[in-house]
Coordinates of C-alpha atoms in Angstrom, one line a residue:
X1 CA -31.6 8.7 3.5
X2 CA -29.6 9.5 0.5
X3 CA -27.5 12.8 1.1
X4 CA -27.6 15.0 -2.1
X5 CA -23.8 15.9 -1.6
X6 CA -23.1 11.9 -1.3
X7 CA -25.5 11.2 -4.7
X8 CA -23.8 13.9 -6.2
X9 CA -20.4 12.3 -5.1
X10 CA -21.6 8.7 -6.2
X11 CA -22.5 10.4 -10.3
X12 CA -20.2 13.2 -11.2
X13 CA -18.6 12.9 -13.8
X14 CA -15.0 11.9 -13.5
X15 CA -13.2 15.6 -13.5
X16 CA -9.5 17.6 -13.4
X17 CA -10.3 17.0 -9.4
X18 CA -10.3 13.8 -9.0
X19 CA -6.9 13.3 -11.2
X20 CA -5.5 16.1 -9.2
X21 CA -6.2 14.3 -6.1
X22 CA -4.7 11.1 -7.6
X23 CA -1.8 12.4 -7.3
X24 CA -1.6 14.1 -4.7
X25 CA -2.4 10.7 -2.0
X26 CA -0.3 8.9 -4.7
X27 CA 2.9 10.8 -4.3
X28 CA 2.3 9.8 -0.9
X29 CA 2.2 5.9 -1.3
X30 CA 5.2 6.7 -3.9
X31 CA 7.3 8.1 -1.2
X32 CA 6.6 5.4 0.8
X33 CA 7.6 2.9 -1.5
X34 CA 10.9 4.4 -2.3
X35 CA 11.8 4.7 1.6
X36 CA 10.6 1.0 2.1
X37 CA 12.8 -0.2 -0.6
X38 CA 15.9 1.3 -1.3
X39 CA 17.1 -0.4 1.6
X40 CA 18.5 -3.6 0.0
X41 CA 21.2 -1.5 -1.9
X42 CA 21.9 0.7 0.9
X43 CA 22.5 -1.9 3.4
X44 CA 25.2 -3.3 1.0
X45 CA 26.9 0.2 0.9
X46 CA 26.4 0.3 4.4
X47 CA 28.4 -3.4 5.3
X48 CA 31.3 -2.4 3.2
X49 CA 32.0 1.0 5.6
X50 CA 31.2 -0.5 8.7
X51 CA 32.2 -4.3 9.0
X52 CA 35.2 -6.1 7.8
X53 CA 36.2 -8.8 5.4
X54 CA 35.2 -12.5 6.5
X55 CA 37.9 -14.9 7.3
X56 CA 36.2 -17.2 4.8
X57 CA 34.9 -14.7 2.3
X58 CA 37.0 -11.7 -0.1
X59 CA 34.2 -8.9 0.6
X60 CA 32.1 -7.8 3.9
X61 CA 29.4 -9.4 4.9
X62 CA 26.6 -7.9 7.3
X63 CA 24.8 -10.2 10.1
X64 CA 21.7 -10.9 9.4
X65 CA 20.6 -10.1 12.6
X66 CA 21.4 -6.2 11.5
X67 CA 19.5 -6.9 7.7
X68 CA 16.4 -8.2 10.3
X69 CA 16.4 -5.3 12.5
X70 CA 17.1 -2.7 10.2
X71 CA 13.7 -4.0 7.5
X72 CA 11.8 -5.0 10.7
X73 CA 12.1 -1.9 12.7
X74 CA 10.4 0.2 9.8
X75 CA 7.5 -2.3 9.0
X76 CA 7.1 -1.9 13.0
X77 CA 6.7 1.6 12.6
X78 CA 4.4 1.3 9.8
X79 CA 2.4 -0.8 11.9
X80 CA 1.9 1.8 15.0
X81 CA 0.9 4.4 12.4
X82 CA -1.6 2.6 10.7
X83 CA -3.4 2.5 14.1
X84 CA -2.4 5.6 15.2
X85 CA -3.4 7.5 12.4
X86 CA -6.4 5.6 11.2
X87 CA -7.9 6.3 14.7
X88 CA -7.0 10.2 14.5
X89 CA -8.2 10.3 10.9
X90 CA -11.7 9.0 11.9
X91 CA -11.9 11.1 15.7
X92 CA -10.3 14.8 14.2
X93 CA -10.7 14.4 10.4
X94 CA -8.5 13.2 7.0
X95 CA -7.1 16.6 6.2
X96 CA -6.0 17.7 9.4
X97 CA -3.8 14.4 10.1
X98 CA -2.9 14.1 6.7
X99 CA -0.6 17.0 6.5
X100 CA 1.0 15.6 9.7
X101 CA 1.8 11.9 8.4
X102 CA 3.6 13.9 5.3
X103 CA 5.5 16.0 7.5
X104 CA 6.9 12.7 9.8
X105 CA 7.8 11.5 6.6
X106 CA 10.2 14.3 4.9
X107 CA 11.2 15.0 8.3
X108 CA 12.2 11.3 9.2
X109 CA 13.7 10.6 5.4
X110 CA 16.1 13.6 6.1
X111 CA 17.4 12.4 9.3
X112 CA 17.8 8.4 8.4
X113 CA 20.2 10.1 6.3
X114 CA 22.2 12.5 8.9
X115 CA 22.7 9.3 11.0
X116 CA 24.7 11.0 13.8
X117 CA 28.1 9.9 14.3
X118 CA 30.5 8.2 12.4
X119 CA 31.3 4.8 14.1
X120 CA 29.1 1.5 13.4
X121 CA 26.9 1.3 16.6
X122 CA 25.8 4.5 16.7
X123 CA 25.1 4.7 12.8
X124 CA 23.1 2.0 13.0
X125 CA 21.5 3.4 16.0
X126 CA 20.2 6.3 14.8
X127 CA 19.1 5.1 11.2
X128 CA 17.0 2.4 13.1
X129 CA 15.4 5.2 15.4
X130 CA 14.9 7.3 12.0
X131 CA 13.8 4.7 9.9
X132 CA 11.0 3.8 12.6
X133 CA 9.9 7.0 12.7
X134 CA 9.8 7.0 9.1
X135 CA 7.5 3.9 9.0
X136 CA 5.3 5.8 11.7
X137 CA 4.5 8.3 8.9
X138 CA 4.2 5.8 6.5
X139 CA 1.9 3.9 7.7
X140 CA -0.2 7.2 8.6
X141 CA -0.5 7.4 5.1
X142 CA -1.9 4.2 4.2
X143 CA -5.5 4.7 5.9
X144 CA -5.8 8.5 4.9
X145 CA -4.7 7.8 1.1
X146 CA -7.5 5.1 0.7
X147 CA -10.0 6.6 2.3
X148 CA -9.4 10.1 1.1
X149 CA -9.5 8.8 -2.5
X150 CA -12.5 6.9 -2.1
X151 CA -14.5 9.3 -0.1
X152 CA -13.7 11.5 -3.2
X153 CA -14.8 9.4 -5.8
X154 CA -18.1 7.9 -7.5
X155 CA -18.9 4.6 -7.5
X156 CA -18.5 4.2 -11.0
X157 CA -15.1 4.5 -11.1
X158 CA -14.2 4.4 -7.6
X159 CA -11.7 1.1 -7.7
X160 CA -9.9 2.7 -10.6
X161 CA -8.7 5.9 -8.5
X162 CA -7.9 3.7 -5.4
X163 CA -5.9 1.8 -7.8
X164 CA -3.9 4.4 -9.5
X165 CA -3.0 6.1 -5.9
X166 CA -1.9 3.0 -5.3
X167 CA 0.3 2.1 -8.6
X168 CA 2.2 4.8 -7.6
X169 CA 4.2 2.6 -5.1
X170 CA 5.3 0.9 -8.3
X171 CA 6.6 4.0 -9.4
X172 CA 8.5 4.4 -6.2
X173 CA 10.0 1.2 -6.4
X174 CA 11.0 2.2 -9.6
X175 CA 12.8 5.5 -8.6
X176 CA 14.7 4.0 -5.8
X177 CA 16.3 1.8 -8.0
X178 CA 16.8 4.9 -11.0
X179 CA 18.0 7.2 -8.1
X180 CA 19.8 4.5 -6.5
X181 CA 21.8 3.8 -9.8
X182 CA 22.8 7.0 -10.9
X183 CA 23.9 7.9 -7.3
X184 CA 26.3 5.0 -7.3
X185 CA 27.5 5.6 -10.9
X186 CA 28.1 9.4 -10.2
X187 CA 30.1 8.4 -7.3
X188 CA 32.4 5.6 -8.5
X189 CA 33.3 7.8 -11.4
X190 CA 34.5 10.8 -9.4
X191 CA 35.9 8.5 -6.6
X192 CA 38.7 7.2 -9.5
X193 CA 39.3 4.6 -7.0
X194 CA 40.0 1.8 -9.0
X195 CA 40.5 -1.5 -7.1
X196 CA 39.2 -0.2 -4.1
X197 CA 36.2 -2.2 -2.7
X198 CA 34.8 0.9 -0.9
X199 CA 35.9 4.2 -2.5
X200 CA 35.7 7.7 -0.8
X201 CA 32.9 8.9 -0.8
X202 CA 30.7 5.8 -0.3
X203 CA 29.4 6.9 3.4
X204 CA 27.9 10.2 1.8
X205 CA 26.2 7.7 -1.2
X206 CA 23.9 6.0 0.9
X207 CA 22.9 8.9 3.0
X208 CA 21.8 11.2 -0.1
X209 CA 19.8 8.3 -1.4
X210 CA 17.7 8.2 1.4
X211 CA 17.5 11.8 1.9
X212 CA 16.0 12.3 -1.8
X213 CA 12.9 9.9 -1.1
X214 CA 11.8 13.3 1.4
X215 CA 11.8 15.7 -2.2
X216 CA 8.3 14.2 -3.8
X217 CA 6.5 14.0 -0.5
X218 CA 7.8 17.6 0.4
X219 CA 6.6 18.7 -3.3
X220 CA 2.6 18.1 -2.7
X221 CA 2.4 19.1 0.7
X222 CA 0.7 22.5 0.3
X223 CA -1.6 20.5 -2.3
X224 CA -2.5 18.5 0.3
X225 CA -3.0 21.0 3.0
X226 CA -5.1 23.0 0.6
X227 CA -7.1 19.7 -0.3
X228 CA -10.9 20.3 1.9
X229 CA -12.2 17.5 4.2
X230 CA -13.8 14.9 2.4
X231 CA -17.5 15.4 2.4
X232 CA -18.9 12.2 3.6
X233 CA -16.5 12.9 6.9
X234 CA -18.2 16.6 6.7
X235 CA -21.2 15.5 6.4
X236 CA -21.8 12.0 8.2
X237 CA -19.1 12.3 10.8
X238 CA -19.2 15.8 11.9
X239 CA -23.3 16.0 11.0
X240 CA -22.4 19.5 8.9
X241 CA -24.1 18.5 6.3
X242 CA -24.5 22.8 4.5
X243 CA -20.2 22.5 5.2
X244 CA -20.0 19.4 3.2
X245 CA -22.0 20.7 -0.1
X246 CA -19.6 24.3 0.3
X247 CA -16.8 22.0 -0.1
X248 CA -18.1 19.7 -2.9
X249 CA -18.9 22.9 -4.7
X250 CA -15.1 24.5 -4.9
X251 CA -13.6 20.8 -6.0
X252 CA -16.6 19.4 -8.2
X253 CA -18.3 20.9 -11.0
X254 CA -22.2 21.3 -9.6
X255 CA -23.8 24.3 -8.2
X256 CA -24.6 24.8 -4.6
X257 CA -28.4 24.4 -5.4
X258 CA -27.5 21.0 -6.9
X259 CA -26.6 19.4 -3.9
X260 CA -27.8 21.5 -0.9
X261 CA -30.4 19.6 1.2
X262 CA -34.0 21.2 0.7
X263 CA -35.0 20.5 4.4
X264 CA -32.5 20.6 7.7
X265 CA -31.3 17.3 8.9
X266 CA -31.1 16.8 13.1
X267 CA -27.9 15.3 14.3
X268 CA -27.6 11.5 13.9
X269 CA -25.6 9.8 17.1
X270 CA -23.9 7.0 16.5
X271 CA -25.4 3.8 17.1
X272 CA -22.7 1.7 18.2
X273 CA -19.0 2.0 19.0
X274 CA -15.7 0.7 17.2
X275 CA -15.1 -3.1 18.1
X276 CA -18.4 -3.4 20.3
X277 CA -20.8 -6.6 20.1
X278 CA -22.9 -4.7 17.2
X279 CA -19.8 -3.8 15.3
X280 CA -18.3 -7.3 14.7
X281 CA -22.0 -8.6 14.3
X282 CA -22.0 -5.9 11.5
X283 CA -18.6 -5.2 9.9
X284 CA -16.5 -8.3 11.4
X285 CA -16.6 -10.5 9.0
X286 CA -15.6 -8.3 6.9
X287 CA -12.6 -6.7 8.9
X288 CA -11.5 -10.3 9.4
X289 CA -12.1 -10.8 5.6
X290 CA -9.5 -7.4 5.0
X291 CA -7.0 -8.0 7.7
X292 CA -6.3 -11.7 7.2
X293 CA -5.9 -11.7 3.3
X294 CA -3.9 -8.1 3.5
X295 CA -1.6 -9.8 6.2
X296 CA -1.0 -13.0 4.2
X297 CA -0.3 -11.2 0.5
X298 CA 2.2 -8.8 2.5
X299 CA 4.0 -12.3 3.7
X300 CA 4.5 -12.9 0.2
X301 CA 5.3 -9.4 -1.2
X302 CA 7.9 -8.1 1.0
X303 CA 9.8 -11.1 1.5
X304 CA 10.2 -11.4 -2.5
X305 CA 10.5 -7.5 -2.9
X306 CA 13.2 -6.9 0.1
X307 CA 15.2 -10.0 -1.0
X308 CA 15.4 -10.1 -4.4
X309 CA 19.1 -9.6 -4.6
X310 CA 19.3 -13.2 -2.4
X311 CA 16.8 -15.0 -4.6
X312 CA 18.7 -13.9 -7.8
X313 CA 22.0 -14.0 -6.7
X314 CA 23.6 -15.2 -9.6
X315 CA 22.9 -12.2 -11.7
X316 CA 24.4 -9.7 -9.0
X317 CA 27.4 -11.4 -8.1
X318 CA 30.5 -11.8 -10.0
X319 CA 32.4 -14.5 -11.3
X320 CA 35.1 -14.2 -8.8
X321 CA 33.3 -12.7 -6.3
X322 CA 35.3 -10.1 -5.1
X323 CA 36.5 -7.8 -8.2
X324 CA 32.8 -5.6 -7.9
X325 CA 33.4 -2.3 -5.5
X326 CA 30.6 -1.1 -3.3
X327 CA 29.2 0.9 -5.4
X328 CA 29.1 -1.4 -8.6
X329 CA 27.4 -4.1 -6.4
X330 CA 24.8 -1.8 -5.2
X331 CA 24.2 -0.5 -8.7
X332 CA 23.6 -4.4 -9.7
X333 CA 21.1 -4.9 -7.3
X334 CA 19.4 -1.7 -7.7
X335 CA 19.0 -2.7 -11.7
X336 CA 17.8 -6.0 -10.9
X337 CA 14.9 -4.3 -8.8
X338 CA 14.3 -2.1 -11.6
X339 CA 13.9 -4.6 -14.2
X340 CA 11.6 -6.3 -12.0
X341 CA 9.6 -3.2 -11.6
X342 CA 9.4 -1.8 -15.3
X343 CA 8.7 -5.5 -16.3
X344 CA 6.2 -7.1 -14.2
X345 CA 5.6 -4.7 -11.2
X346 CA 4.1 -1.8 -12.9
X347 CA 2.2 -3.7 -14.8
X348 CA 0.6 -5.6 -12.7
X349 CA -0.4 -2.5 -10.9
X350 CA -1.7 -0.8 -14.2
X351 CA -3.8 -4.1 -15.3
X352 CA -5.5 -3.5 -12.1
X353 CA -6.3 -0.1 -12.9
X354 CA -8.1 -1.2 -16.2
X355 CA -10.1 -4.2 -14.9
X356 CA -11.2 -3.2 -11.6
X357 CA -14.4 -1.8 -12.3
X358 CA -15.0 -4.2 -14.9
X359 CA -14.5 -7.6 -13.8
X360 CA -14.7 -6.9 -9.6
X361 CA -12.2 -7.2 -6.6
X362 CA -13.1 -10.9 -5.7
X363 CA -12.0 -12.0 -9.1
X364 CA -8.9 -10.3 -9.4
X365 CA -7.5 -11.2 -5.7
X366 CA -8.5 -14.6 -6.1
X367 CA -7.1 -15.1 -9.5
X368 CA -3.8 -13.2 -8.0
X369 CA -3.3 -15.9 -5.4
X370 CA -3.9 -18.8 -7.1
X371 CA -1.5 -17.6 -10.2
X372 CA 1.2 -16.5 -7.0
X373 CA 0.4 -20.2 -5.9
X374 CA 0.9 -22.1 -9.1
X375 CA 4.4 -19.7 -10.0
X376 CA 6.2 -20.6 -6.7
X377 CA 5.5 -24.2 -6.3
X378 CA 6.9 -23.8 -10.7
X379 CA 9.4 -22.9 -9.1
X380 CA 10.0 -24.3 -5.5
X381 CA 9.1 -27.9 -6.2
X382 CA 12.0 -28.5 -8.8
X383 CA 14.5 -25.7 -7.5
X384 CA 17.0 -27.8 -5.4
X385 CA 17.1 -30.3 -8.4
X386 CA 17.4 -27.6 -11.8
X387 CA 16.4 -24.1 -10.9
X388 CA 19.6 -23.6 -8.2
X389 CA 22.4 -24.3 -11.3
X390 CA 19.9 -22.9 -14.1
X391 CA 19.0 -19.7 -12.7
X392 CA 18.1 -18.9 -17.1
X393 CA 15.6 -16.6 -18.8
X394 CA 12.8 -19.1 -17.8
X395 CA 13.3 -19.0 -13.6
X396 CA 13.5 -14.9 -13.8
X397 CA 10.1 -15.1 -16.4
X398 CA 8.4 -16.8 -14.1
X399 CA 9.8 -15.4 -11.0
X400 CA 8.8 -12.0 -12.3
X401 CA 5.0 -13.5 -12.5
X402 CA 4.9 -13.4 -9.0
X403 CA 5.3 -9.7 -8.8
X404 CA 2.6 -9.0 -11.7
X405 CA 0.3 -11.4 -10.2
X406 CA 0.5 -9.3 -6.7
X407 CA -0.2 -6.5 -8.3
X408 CA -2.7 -7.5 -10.5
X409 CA -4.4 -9.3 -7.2
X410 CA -4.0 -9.1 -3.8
X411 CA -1.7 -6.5 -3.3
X412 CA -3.5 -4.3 -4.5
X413 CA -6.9 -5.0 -3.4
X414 CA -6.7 -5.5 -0.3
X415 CA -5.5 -1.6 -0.3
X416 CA -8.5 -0.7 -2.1
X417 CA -11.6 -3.2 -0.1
X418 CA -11.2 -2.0 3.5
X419 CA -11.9 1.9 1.7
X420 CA -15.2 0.9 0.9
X421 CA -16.6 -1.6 3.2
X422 CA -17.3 0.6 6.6
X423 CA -19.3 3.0 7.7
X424 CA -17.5 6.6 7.3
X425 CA -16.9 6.9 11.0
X426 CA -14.8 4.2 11.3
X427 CA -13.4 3.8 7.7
X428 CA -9.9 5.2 8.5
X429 CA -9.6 3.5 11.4
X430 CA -10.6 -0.3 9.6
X431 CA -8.3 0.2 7.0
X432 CA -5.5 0.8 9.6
X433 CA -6.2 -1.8 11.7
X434 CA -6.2 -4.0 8.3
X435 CA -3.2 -2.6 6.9
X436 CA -1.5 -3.1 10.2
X437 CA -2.1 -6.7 10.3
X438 CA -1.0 -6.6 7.0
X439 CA 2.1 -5.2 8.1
X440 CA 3.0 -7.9 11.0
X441 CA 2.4 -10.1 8.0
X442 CA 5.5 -7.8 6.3
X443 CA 7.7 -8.4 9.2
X444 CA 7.0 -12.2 9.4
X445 CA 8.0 -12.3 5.9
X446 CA 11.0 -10.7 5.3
X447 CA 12.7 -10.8 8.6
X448 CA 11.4 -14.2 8.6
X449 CA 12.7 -15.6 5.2
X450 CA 15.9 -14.6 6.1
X451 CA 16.0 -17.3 8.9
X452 CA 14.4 -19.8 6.8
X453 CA 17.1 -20.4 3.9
X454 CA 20.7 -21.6 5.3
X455 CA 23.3 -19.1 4.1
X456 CA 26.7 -20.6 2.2
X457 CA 28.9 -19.2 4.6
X458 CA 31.7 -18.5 2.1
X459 CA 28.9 -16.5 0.0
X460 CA 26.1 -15.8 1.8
X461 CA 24.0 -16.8 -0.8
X462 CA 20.7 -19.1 0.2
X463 CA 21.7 -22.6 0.0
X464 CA 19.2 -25.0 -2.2
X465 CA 17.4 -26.6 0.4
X466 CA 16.7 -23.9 1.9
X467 CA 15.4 -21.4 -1.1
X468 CA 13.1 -24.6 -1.7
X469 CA 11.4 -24.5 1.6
X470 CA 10.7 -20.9 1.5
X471 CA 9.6 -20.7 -2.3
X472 CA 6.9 -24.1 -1.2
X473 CA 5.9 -22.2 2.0
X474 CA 5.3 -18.8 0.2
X475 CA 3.1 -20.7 -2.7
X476 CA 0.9 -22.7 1.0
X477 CA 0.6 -18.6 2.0
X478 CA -1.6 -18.0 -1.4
X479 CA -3.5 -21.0 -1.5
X480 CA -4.0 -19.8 2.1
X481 CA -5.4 -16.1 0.7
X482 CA -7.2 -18.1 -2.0
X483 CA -9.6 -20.0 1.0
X484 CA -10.1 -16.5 2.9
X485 CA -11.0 -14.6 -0.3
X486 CA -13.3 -17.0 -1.4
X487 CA -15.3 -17.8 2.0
X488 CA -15.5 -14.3 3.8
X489 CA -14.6 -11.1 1.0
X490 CA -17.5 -9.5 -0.6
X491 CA -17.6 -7.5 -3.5
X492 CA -18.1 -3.9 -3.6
X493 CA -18.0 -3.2 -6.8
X494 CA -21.0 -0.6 -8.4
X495 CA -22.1 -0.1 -5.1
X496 CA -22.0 3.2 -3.0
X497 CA -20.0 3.5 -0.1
X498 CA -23.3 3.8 1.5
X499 CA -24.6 0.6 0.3
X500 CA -21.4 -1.4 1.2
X501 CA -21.9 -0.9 5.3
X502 CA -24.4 -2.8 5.6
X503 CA -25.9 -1.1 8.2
X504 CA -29.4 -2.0 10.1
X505 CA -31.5 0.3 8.5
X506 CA -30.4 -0.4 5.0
X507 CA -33.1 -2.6 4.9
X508 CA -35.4 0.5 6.1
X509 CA -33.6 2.3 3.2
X510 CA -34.6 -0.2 0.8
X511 CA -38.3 -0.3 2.0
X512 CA -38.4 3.2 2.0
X513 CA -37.0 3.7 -1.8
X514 CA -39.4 1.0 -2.7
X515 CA -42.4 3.0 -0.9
X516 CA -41.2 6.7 -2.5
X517 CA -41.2 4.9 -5.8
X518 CA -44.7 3.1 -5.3
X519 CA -45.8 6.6 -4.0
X520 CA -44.5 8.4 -7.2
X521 CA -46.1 5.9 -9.2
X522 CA -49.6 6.5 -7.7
X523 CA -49.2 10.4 -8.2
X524 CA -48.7 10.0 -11.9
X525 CA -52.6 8.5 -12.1
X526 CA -53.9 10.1 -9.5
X527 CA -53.7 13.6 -7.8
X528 CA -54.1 12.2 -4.0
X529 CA -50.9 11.1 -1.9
X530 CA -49.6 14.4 -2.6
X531 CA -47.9 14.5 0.9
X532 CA -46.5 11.2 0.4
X533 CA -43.1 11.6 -1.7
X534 CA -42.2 14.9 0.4
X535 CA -42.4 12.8 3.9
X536 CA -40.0 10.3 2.4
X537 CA -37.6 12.7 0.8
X538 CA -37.8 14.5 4.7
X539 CA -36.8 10.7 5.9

């Protein structure tokens, strides 16, 4: 049975609503972006307070063991919340956990950045403890963003509003670096420390940084908490179907006696539970399908995005390497990520936004991974014999592919897919348990990479062989994502949410459309059958 609330959901017109509420998940998945990575920059600020000059090198130089833990224990976080709150979003409702995943957030971003304490263990400490709790909230926010937006939106244009919530991470890459620059350049200025590798003043930098990544996510939260539950949770979840279309009515522009439901509908129980026999005969493919190709495009994308300073080491450092103070080394790095991101990140993102609904989500991830593919085995293959001494125009052009090619691909798909494949009970909950897989695929990567390349030990730059194994592996990982998107993702493109369950009665569904229609037909030439069409609209 089609729901008039959900068929009014599935045609409206797209409205000042559903913009409104574009922005409001996105400032969300902007937040977390800007928390995830600023940390590049501030870990440089961080080894020139806390840990002194190598015998063998002129400027600090932090372990890697401390660059692991401190990117590994947020994506850890961000793991437990995407289960967490997926669950909770699907048992209690989206609305009500939302509000709590945005408070964890601006709570947590405040405190990474009044680390207790002044010496380096207990710094350290209490930013890792802060910056898990951090990813806790952010990954609470990946489920309840996708599946707000999509429970929102009509099936016309439903991949394009997943897809803008979700370009706003670009734009919170963006700002980290923006926010990260001036920050730096405010404070080397008024330190007038001139020859100093770490002015006054630096210890404060790095903690304001991360304390302004709380003020956008702080900004919608009354929008958020005055945001009503979605109505397919209203309605299919909690059964309160007369609740769902009062909802609909304040957000969307139809009348009451639009989508109010002529007869009342007895409770439906569900049939099966999460992860039972009937589940995975029903939905696992296409939770495997989610979950493997979110976990090996996140491989890819954080190692590149966290370690971009590494990979293009030659523009950050200095000729002599050791006349650039803390803060001018931090700026470098920071505009490096925002070049990336105004040039190939963004982008990416906003090309999605424009073909999504036109040419499908198969198409786009697999074209992402293969282009990924082909880029860094460009790259990889020749890189210990030209690209490691002509680090030129040519290696950044097609470097920067990579990161338009996630975009427009797999990144952001497989945020968008596990919204719309299952049923609304369990929707949160399989887009968690996707994105959380994704995210072990986050930790592999960039905690990973860094043990993959040999460091100079005079530098700490990557040494040749070593940037060549890791750019070959990453290109394997796509091809990889190429196999699983071909052989198990469906498309979900046009369809309603409805439709893309592919429940056991949606073959009782489709028999009984194709009766009411065969019923309607025989009333147009005939005055029997009467009965008919009002006993299947009661079905």
């Amino acid at each position: 049975m089609a729901l008039k609330v959900l068929s009014a959901l599935d045609t409206a017109k797209t409205q000042y609503y559903h913009f409104k509420a574009i922005i409001i998940a996105g400032m969300g998945l902007f937040t977390d972006a800007y928390d995830l990575f600023c940390i590049p920059p501030i870990m440089i600020l961080i080894q020139r307070i806390y840990y002194d000059t190598d015998v063998d090198n002129k400027k600090p130089k932090i372990p890697r063991t401390v660059v692991s833990t401190m990117v590994g224990i947020a994506l850890l976080g961000t793991v437990i919340g995407q289960l967490i709150f997926g669950r909770l979003g699907d048992r209690i409702g989206r609305r009500r956990v939302y509000g709590l995943a945005l408070r964890l957030m601006v709570l947590s971003s405040i405190g990474c950045g009044f680390s207790i304490c002044t010496t380096k263990k207990c710094v350290l400490g209490s930013l890792g403890f802060f910056r898990f709790l951090l990813g806790v909230g952010i990954g609470g926010d990946y489920p309840l963003s996708a599946t707000i937006m999509s429970e929102f939106a009509n099936k016309r244009t439903r991949g394009t509003f997943i897809a803008a919530v979700f370009s706003m991470q670009g734009f919170g890459i963006l700002a980290s670096s923006m926010v990260t620059m001036v920050v730096c350049k405010i404070f080397e200025r008024a330190s007038n420390a001139s020859g100093d590798q770490t002015p006054p003043g630096t210890d404060i930098a790095w903690r304001l940084i991360l304390m302004l990544g709380s003020i956008p996510a702080a900004l919608t939260y009354y929008w958020r908490m005055m945001m009503p539950e979605t109505a397919r949770y209203t309605a299919l979840v909690e059964q309160n179907v007369l609740q769902a279309a009062k909802d609909m009515e304040k957000v969307l522009d139809v009348s009451m006696s639009q989508i109010a439901e002529e007869f009342p509908l007895s409770p439906k129980p569900p049939s099966y539970n999460l992860l039972s026999r009937k589940f995975i005969r029903q939905h696992g493919r296409d939770l495997f399908a989610c979950s493997t190709s979110w976990f090996l495009v996140d491989i890819v994308f954080y190692s590149s995005n966290l370690f971009q300073s590494k990979i293009y080491h030659n523009y950050v450092d200095d000729d002599s390497g050791s006349s650039m103070n803390a803060f001018e080394e931090a700026f470098r790095v920071a505009r490096l990520q925002a070049i990336v991101a105004i040039c190939s990140t963004v982008p990416g993102y906003y090309v999605t936004v424009y073909f999504i609904d036109r040419i499908g989500r198969v198409r786009i991830q697999l074209l992402g991974f293969f282009c990924m593919a082909i880029v860094y085995l460009a790259i990889g293959i020749p890189y210990i014999h030209y690209w490691d001494t002509h680090t030129n125009f040519g290696f950044m052009f097609l470097y920067g592919l990579t990161f338009f090619f996630a975009n427009f691909g797999p990144n952001t798909t497989t945020f968008i897919v596990p919204a719309e494949f299952f049923p609304a009970r369990f929707r949160s909950t399989c887009h968690g348990i996707s994105g959380a897989i994704g995210k072990v695929g986050a930790i592999i990567g960039s905690v990973g990479l860094l043990w993959v390349w040999e460091e100079d030990k005079k530098t700490g730059d990557p040494k040749a062989t070593g940037m060549t194994k890791a750019l070959i592996l990453l290109g394997g990982v796509c091809f990889m994502g190429m196999a699983v998107t071909y052989f198990f993702t469906r498309e979900t493109m046009g369809r309603s949410l409805e439709e893309n369950e592919n429940e056991d009665d949606s073959s009782e569904l489709c028999f009984f459309r194709c009766f009411n229609d065969s019923c309607l037909r025989t009333n147009s030439s005939t005055n029997e059958g009467d009965e008919a069409p009002l006993a299947i609209e009661q079905l």
